[in-house]
Amino acid sequence: MCGIVGYIGVRPAYEILVKGLHRLEYRGYDSAGVALLTDDAKLNVYKTRGKVDDLERFCQSKDIAGSIGIAHTRWATHGEPNDINAHPHFSRSGKIALVHNGTIENYGVLKEALEMNGCTFQSETDTEVLVQLIEYVKETNGCTLVEAVREALKEVVGAYAIAVIDTDEPDTVIGARKSSPLVIGVGEGETFLASDATPIIEYTNKVVYLNDDEIAIIRRGEPLQIITADNRPGQIDIKTLRMSVSQLEKGGYPHFMLKEINEQPSTIHDCIRGRIASRGPEVTLSGVIENKDKFLNAHRIIIVACGTSWHAGLIGKRLIQEIARIPVTVEYASEFRYSNPILDEHDIVIAISQSGETADTLAAIQMARRCGAFVYGVCNVVGSSIARATDSGTYIHVGPEIGVASTKAFTGQVTVLTMLAVAIGSLKGTIDPATQTAVTDALRNLPALIRQTLKLNDKIEKLSSTYTYVHNFLYLGRGYNFPSALEGALKLKEISYIHAEGYPAAEMKHGPIALIDRELPTVVIAPNDEMHEKIISNIQQVKARGGSVIAIVTKGDTSIAEIADHILEIPEVPEVISPIIVSIPLQLLAYHVAIKKGCNVDMPRNLAKSVTVE
Ligand code: M6R
């Protein structure tokens, strides 16, 4: 959570920093701030509660000169979202300013020690402790800023990506990371620093991903220098990014979420490109080919993930078990990491994460690797911490997902898991040729099928007005589509603030049926599959108790059309890919209900896209 940006170069820093903050706003939007060093080494710090737009309004009549600066958009952890707790934080003398993404776990102890040495604090944040500590070390040791940062970080327990500037060294920005991401953009005579590459891509596609325990020394007019926490020279490995600015804009849509929903025909096309040929049943995943023995000898697969990625994992479990005949369990990364699991070298841990930065998933990976398991990543963000922490993996390649509610990443994850199941099944000989042909044909047809399903938009938009004032929703599904019910419910609750629960349809009679009355709509996911007849009974049970039903059915399904209040028809598809297709109306329903309620769908309250804290 939280996004940081830094700039040093020849252009006015303010514009670059604020534009960068807008790009990073998906990481948190409780407050925003900027610190600028003017040419005569004066430090101006402006910060305010609220979004980056609020910061821009606040800065309208301020001195925004300077070609060096740092900026921050916050997702509050320590201290309420107000002006004082907003970053940048500055040292007692007012000379050093710092922005931080992460949490300093031992900030209480450090704060006490600093207070005993005369420091006073303005904010309730853990970050202010860090900037005061840096100044304290600098003054006590009479050292340079980089030395002070390096020494101070030795005292710190926790996660951080930081950027620091100092009026005593007006041509320097120091960056450092541990467990929170930091990317450095290397331009011509200018250098950028950010939580991800999106603020940088407009200016340069040459980036360096800082590693844990590394410190970047960025001096105007000098080449980038990296040192390690123990003061050895670090490696500068410049990567070239393949990302375009247009991917980061709304492209005519009112919201990123709607753009991302509509992008799915092309994102799925990108996801399968080069992995499934234009004809034939082969699935080529280099991660599987290169680690053939690991997959052939795996006793077990454990999928770890959070949120939507965890739902994709549940679908992955069914796919892998059915197609590749390997036992699979799916764990919340946050629980798994503290569960003292029994793992060994015959286990494969699959970590799923859109951002590749989720702290719990990253910690689960590190633990799994320590136990000797082989860790395979399914990530979207290229070069992200999780992508780099895994032994191998497959990118979903759906492009930057900016809306906080995950949409195209979910369908990309399920697509990759389907390909993974087929690739392993084919390697092990557990998938028969006819099934393999049917699944790969279905994957090839996905973009067209999604395009067709997106035509439901207008119907769903009209339908959504009926549900604006509802307080609760129930989502039911079975088999492959039980996870779809969970995902539909999560989508609705996170952006519309309507309470929603997903259940396996047959479990309804064991409790949730008590909730059903005229006030509780139920979304039933009921495509033509082997559970169809049974799910019709569930719909009858809801109707018999006065509940209303929105049913997602296969085109031409007259039996459900007769009993449900509303039907949303999807194309006829093989069962294994049905979760991808049914997710389209579920995403659209959540989107339109939230819009009708006047909610900010791209930046729902209390949430952030990238959850880099526990
Ligand atoms: O980046 P990740 O996939 O690791 O993120 C996991 C969850 O935080 C994420 O899926 C979250 O649940 C989304 N907001 C759901 O739309």
Short mmCIF file of N, CA, C and O in Angstrom, two decimals, residues 411-484:
data_model
loop_
_atom_site.label_atom_id
_atom_site.label_comp_id
_atom_site.label_asym_id
_atom_site.label_seq_id
_atom_site.Cartn_x
_atom_site.Cartn_y
_atom_site.Cartn_z
N THR A 411 -9.67 -13.21 -14.84
CA THR A 411 -9.87 -14.09 -16.00
C THR A 411 -8.51 -14.54 -16.57
O THR A 411 -8.38 -15.68 -17.04
N GLY A 412 -7.51 -13.67 -16.48
CA GLY A 412 -6.17 -14.06 -16.92
C GLY A 412 -5.60 -15.18 -16.03
O GLY A 412 -4.99 -16.13 -16.52
N GLN A 413 -5.84 -15.05 -14.72
CA GLN A 413 -5.31 -16.07 -13.80
C GLN A 413 -5.96 -17.42 -14.07
O GLN A 413 -5.29 -18.46 -14.13
N VAL A 414 -7.29 -17.40 -14.27
CA VAL A 414 -7.99 -18.68 -14.50
C VAL A 414 -7.54 -19.26 -15.85
O VAL A 414 -7.36 -20.48 -15.99
N THR A 415 -7.31 -18.40 -16.82
CA THR A 415 -6.83 -18.89 -18.12
C THR A 415 -5.46 -19.55 -17.97
O THR A 415 -5.22 -20.64 -18.50
N VAL A 416 -4.57 -18.89 -17.24
CA VAL A 416 -3.22 -19.49 -17.04
C VAL A 416 -3.34 -20.80 -16.28
O VAL A 416 -2.68 -21.80 -16.63
N LEU A 417 -4.20 -20.84 -15.27
CA LEU A 417 -4.33 -22.09 -14.49
C LEU A 417 -4.91 -23.21 -15.36
O LEU A 417 -4.54 -24.38 -15.20
N THR A 418 -5.78 -22.86 -16.29
CA THR A 418 -6.32 -23.88 -17.20
C THR A 418 -5.19 -24.40 -18.10
O THR A 418 -5.05 -25.63 -18.29
N MET A 419 -4.39 -23.47 -18.63
CA MET A 419 -3.28 -23.91 -19.48
C MET A 419 -2.28 -24.74 -18.67
O MET A 419 -1.74 -25.74 -19.17
N LEU A 420 -2.07 -24.33 -17.43
CA LEU A 420 -1.13 -25.06 -16.57
C LEU A 420 -1.63 -26.49 -16.33
O LEU A 420 -0.86 -27.45 -16.43
N ALA A 421 -2.92 -26.61 -16.05
CA ALA A 421 -3.50 -27.95 -15.80
C ALA A 421 -3.31 -28.83 -17.04
O ALA A 421 -2.92 -30.00 -16.94
N VAL A 422 -3.56 -28.25 -18.22
CA VAL A 422 -3.43 -29.04 -19.45
C VAL A 422 -1.96 -29.39 -19.70
O VAL A 422 -1.62 -30.54 -20.06
N ALA A 423 -1.08 -28.41 -19.49
CA ALA A 423 0.35 -28.67 -19.74
C ALA A 423 0.85 -29.79 -18.81
O ALA A 423 1.57 -30.69 -19.25
N ILE A 424 0.45 -29.75 -17.55
CA ILE A 424 0.93 -30.80 -16.62
C ILE A 424 0.24 -32.13 -16.97
O ILE A 424 0.88 -33.19 -16.98
N GLY A 425 -1.06 -32.05 -17.26
CA GLY A 425 -1.81 -33.26 -17.60
C GLY A 425 -1.22 -33.95 -18.83
O GLY A 425 -1.10 -35.17 -18.89
N SER A 426 -0.82 -33.13 -19.79
CA SER A 426 -0.27 -33.68 -21.02
C SER A 426 1.10 -34.33 -20.74
O SER A 426 1.41 -35.41 -21.23
N LEU A 427 1.88 -33.66 -19.90
CA LEU A 427 3.19 -34.20 -19.49
C LEU A 427 3.02 -35.54 -18.78
O LEU A 427 3.77 -36.48 -19.00
N LYS A 428 2.04 -35.62 -17.92
CA LYS A 428 1.84 -36.82 -17.12
C LYS A 428 0.99 -37.88 -17.83
O LYS A 428 0.82 -38.99 -17.32
N GLY A 429 0.40 -37.49 -18.93
CA GLY A 429 -0.47 -38.42 -19.66
C GLY A 429 -1.79 -38.66 -18.96
O GLY A 429 -2.44 -39.70 -19.14
N THR A 430 -2.25 -37.69 -18.18
CA THR A 430 -3.52 -37.87 -17.46
C THR A 430 -4.69 -37.22 -18.19
O THR A 430 -5.83 -37.32 -17.73
N ILE A 431 -4.41 -36.55 -19.29
CA ILE A 431 -5.51 -35.94 -20.05
C ILE A 431 -5.62 -36.68 -21.38
O ILE A 431 -4.60 -36.89 -22.06
N ASP A 432 -6.83 -37.10 -21.73
CA ASP A 432 -6.96 -37.83 -22.99
C ASP A 432 -6.99 -36.83 -24.15
O ASP A 432 -7.36 -35.66 -23.97
N PRO A 433 -6.56 -37.26 -25.34
CA PRO A 433 -6.42 -36.33 -26.46
C PRO A 433 -7.71 -35.57 -26.78
O PRO A 433 -7.66 -34.37 -27.09
N ALA A 434 -8.85 -36.24 -26.67
CA ALA A 434 -10.12 -35.55 -27.01
C ALA A 434 -10.39 -34.41 -26.04
O ALA A 434 -10.77 -33.30 -26.45
N THR A 435 -10.15 -34.66 -24.75
CA THR A 435 -10.37 -33.60 -23.76
C THR A 435 -9.39 -32.46 -23.98
O THR A 435 -9.76 -31.28 -23.92
N GLN A 436 -8.14 -32.82 -24.27
CA GLN A 436 -7.14 -31.76 -24.48
C GLN A 436 -7.54 -30.89 -25.67
O GLN A 436 -7.43 -29.67 -25.62
N THR A 437 -8.02 -31.53 -26.72
CA THR A 437 -8.45 -30.76 -27.90
C THR A 437 -9.63 -29.87 -27.53
O THR A 437 -9.68 -28.69 -27.89
N ALA A 438 -10.59 -30.42 -26.77
CA ALA A 438 -11.77 -29.64 -26.41
C ALA A 438 -11.38 -28.42 -25.55
O ALA A 438 -11.87 -27.30 -25.78
N VAL A 439 -10.47 -28.65 -24.59
CA VAL A 439 -10.10 -27.52 -23.70
C VAL A 439 -9.32 -26.46 -24.48
O VAL A 439 -9.58 -25.26 -24.35
N THR A 440 -8.37 -26.89 -25.29
CA THR A 440 -7.56 -25.88 -26.02
C THR A 440 -8.41 -25.16 -27.06
O THR A 440 -8.26 -23.96 -27.27
N ASP A 441 -9.36 -25.87 -27.68
CA ASP A 441 -10.28 -25.18 -28.61
C ASP A 441 -11.08 -24.12 -27.86
O ASP A 441 -11.26 -22.99 -28.32
N ALA A 442 -11.54 -24.51 -26.67
CA ALA A 442 -12.34 -23.58 -25.88
C ALA A 442 -11.52 -22.35 -25.49
O ALA A 442 -12.00 -21.21 -25.55
N LEU A 443 -10.25 -22.58 -25.11
CA LEU A 443 -9.39 -21.44 -24.74
C LEU A 443 -9.18 -20.51 -25.93
O LEU A 443 -9.22 -19.29 -25.80
N ARG A 444 -8.98 -21.12 -27.11
CA ARG A 444 -8.80 -20.31 -28.32
C ARG A 444 -10.03 -19.46 -28.61
O ARG A 444 -9.94 -18.36 -29.10
N ASN A 445 -11.21 -20.02 -28.28
CA ASN A 445 -12.46 -19.30 -28.57
C ASN A 445 -12.81 -18.26 -27.51
O ASN A 445 -13.78 -17.52 -27.66
N LEU A 446 -12.06 -18.26 -26.41
CA LEU A 446 -12.43 -17.39 -25.29
C LEU A 446 -12.62 -15.92 -25.69
O LEU A 446 -13.64 -15.32 -25.31
N PRO A 447 -11.67 -15.31 -26.42
CA PRO A 447 -11.87 -13.88 -26.74
C PRO A 447 -13.22 -13.64 -27.42
O PRO A 447 -13.94 -12.70 -27.04
N ALA A 448 -13.58 -14.49 -28.37
CA ALA A 448 -14.87 -14.30 -29.07
C ALA A 448 -16.03 -14.51 -28.12
O ALA A 448 -17.03 -13.77 -28.14
N LEU A 449 -15.93 -15.50 -27.26
CA LEU A 449 -17.02 -15.80 -26.32
C LEU A 449 -17.19 -14.65 -25.31
O LEU A 449 -18.31 -14.28 -24.95
N ILE A 450 -16.08 -14.08 -24.89
CA ILE A 450 -16.16 -12.96 -23.94
C ILE A 450 -16.80 -11.76 -24.63
O ILE A 450 -17.66 -11.07 -24.06
N ARG A 451 -16.38 -11.53 -25.87
CA ARG A 451 -16.95 -10.40 -26.64
C ARG A 451 -18.46 -10.54 -26.70
O ARG A 451 -19.21 -9.59 -26.48
N GLN A 452 -18.91 -11.74 -26.98
CA GLN A 452 -20.36 -12.02 -27.06
C GLN A 452 -21.03 -11.76 -25.70
O GLN A 452 -22.09 -11.16 -25.63
N THR A 453 -20.39 -12.20 -24.65
CA THR A 453 -20.97 -12.07 -23.30
C THR A 453 -21.03 -10.61 -22.86
O THR A 453 -21.94 -10.21 -22.13
N LEU A 454 -20.08 -9.81 -23.32
CA LEU A 454 -20.08 -8.39 -22.94
C LEU A 454 -21.31 -7.65 -23.44
O LEU A 454 -21.64 -6.57 -22.96
N LYS A 455 -22.00 -8.26 -24.41
CA LYS A 455 -23.22 -7.62 -24.93
C LYS A 455 -24.31 -7.56 -23.86
O LYS A 455 -25.34 -6.90 -24.04
N LEU A 456 -24.12 -8.26 -22.77
CA LEU A 456 -25.10 -8.21 -21.66
C LEU A 456 -25.09 -6.87 -20.95
O LEU A 456 -25.96 -6.59 -20.11
N ASN A 457 -24.09 -6.04 -21.25
CA ASN A 457 -23.91 -4.80 -20.51
C ASN A 457 -25.20 -3.98 -20.34
O ASN A 457 -25.56 -3.58 -19.23
N ASP A 458 -25.91 -3.73 -21.45
CA ASP A 458 -27.07 -2.82 -21.37
C ASP A 458 -28.17 -3.43 -20.50
O ASP A 458 -28.81 -2.73 -19.71
N LYS A 459 -28.37 -4.72 -20.67
CA LYS A 459 -29.40 -5.39 -19.87
C LYS A 459 -29.04 -5.29 -18.37
O LYS A 459 -29.89 -5.00 -17.53
N ILE A 460 -27.79 -5.52 -18.08
CA ILE A 460 -27.36 -5.49 -16.67
C ILE A 460 -27.46 -4.07 -16.12
O ILE A 460 -27.85 -3.86 -14.98
N GLU A 461 -27.13 -3.11 -16.96
CA GLU A 461 -27.23 -1.72 -16.49
C GLU A 461 -28.67 -1.40 -16.07
O GLU A 461 -28.90 -0.83 -15.00
N LYS A 462 -29.63 -1.80 -16.90
CA LYS A 462 -31.05 -1.54 -16.58
C LYS A 462 -31.43 -2.27 -15.29
O LYS A 462 -32.05 -1.71 -14.39
N LEU A 463 -31.05 -3.53 -15.25
CA LEU A 463 -31.39 -4.39 -14.11
C LEU A 463 -30.83 -3.84 -12.79
O LEU A 463 -31.45 -3.94 -11.73
N SER A 464 -29.66 -3.22 -12.87
CA SER A 464 -28.96 -2.80 -11.65
C SER A 464 -29.77 -1.78 -10.84
O SER A 464 -29.66 -1.74 -9.62
N SER A 465 -30.62 -0.97 -11.51
CA SER A 465 -31.42 0.05 -10.79
C SER A 465 -32.29 -0.60 -9.72
O SER A 465 -32.54 -0.02 -8.67
N THR A 466 -32.76 -1.83 -10.01
CA THR A 466 -33.65 -2.53 -9.07
C THR A 466 -32.95 -2.81 -7.75
O THR A 466 -33.60 -2.99 -6.72
N TYR A 467 -31.62 -2.87 -7.77
CA TYR A 467 -30.91 -3.37 -6.58
C TYR A 467 -30.10 -2.32 -5.83
O TYR A 467 -29.34 -2.64 -4.92
N THR A 468 -30.32 -1.07 -6.19
CA THR A 468 -29.51 -0.01 -5.58
C THR A 468 -29.72 0.10 -4.07
O THR A 468 -28.81 0.45 -3.33
N TYR A 469 -30.95 -0.16 -3.62
CA TYR A 469 -31.24 0.06 -2.19
C TYR A 469 -31.20 -1.23 -1.36
O TYR A 469 -31.57 -1.24 -0.19
N VAL A 470 -30.75 -2.29 -1.99
CA VAL A 470 -30.68 -3.57 -1.29
C VAL A 470 -29.50 -3.56 -0.31
O VAL A 470 -28.48 -2.93 -0.56
N HIS A 471 -29.64 -4.24 0.83
CA HIS A 471 -28.54 -4.24 1.80
C HIS A 471 -27.71 -5.52 1.78
O HIS A 471 -26.60 -5.56 2.29
N ASN A 472 -28.30 -6.59 1.26
CA ASN A 472 -27.60 -7.89 1.25
C ASN A 472 -27.84 -8.61 -0.07
O ASN A 472 -28.91 -8.44 -0.67
N PHE A 473 -26.91 -9.41 -0.45
CA PHE A 473 -27.03 -10.24 -1.66
C PHE A 473 -26.48 -11.63 -1.34
O PHE A 473 -25.53 -11.75 -0.58
N LEU A 474 -27.08 -12.63 -1.94
CA LEU A 474 -26.54 -13.98 -1.82
C LEU A 474 -26.12 -14.44 -3.23
O LEU A 474 -26.83 -14.16 -4.20
N TYR A 475 -24.97 -15.09 -3.33
CA TYR A 475 -24.50 -15.62 -4.61
C TYR A 475 -24.35 -17.13 -4.46
O TYR A 475 -23.68 -17.59 -3.51
N LEU A 476 -24.95 -17.89 -5.36
CA LEU A 476 -24.85 -19.35 -5.28
C LEU A 476 -24.27 -19.92 -6.57
O LEU A 476 -24.59 -19.45 -7.66
N GLY A 477 -23.46 -20.95 -6.40
CA GLY A 477 -22.92 -21.64 -7.57
C GLY A 477 -22.44 -23.01 -7.14
O GLY A 477 -22.31 -23.27 -5.93
N ARG A 478 -22.17 -23.88 -8.08
CA ARG A 478 -21.69 -25.22 -7.73
C ARG A 478 -20.51 -25.60 -8.61
O ARG A 478 -20.32 -25.05 -9.67
N GLY A 479 -19.75 -26.58 -8.12
CA GLY A 479 -18.64 -27.11 -8.92
C GLY A 479 -17.66 -26.01 -9.27
O GLY A 479 -17.23 -25.23 -8.42
N TYR A 480 -17.32 -25.93 -10.55
CA TYR A 480 -16.39 -24.91 -11.01
C TYR A 480 -16.89 -23.51 -10.67
O TYR A 480 -16.12 -22.56 -10.61
N ASN A 481 -18.20 -23.38 -10.53
CA ASN A 481 -18.75 -22.04 -10.32
C ASN A 481 -19.10 -21.71 -8.87
O ASN A 481 -19.69 -20.67 -8.62
N PHE A 482 -18.71 -22.57 -7.93
CA PHE A 482 -18.80 -22.13 -6.53
C PHE A 482 -17.80 -20.98 -6.30
O PHE A 482 -18.17 -19.92 -5.76
N PRO A 483 -16.52 -21.13 -6.74
CA PRO A 483 -15.62 -19.97 -6.60
C PRO A 483 -16.13 -18.74 -7.34
O PRO A 483 -15.89 -17.61 -6.91
N SER A 484 -16.87 -18.96 -8.45
CA SER A 484 -17.41 -17.79 -9.17
C SER A 484 -18.40 -17.04 -8.28
O SER A 484 -18.49 -15.81 -8.33
#
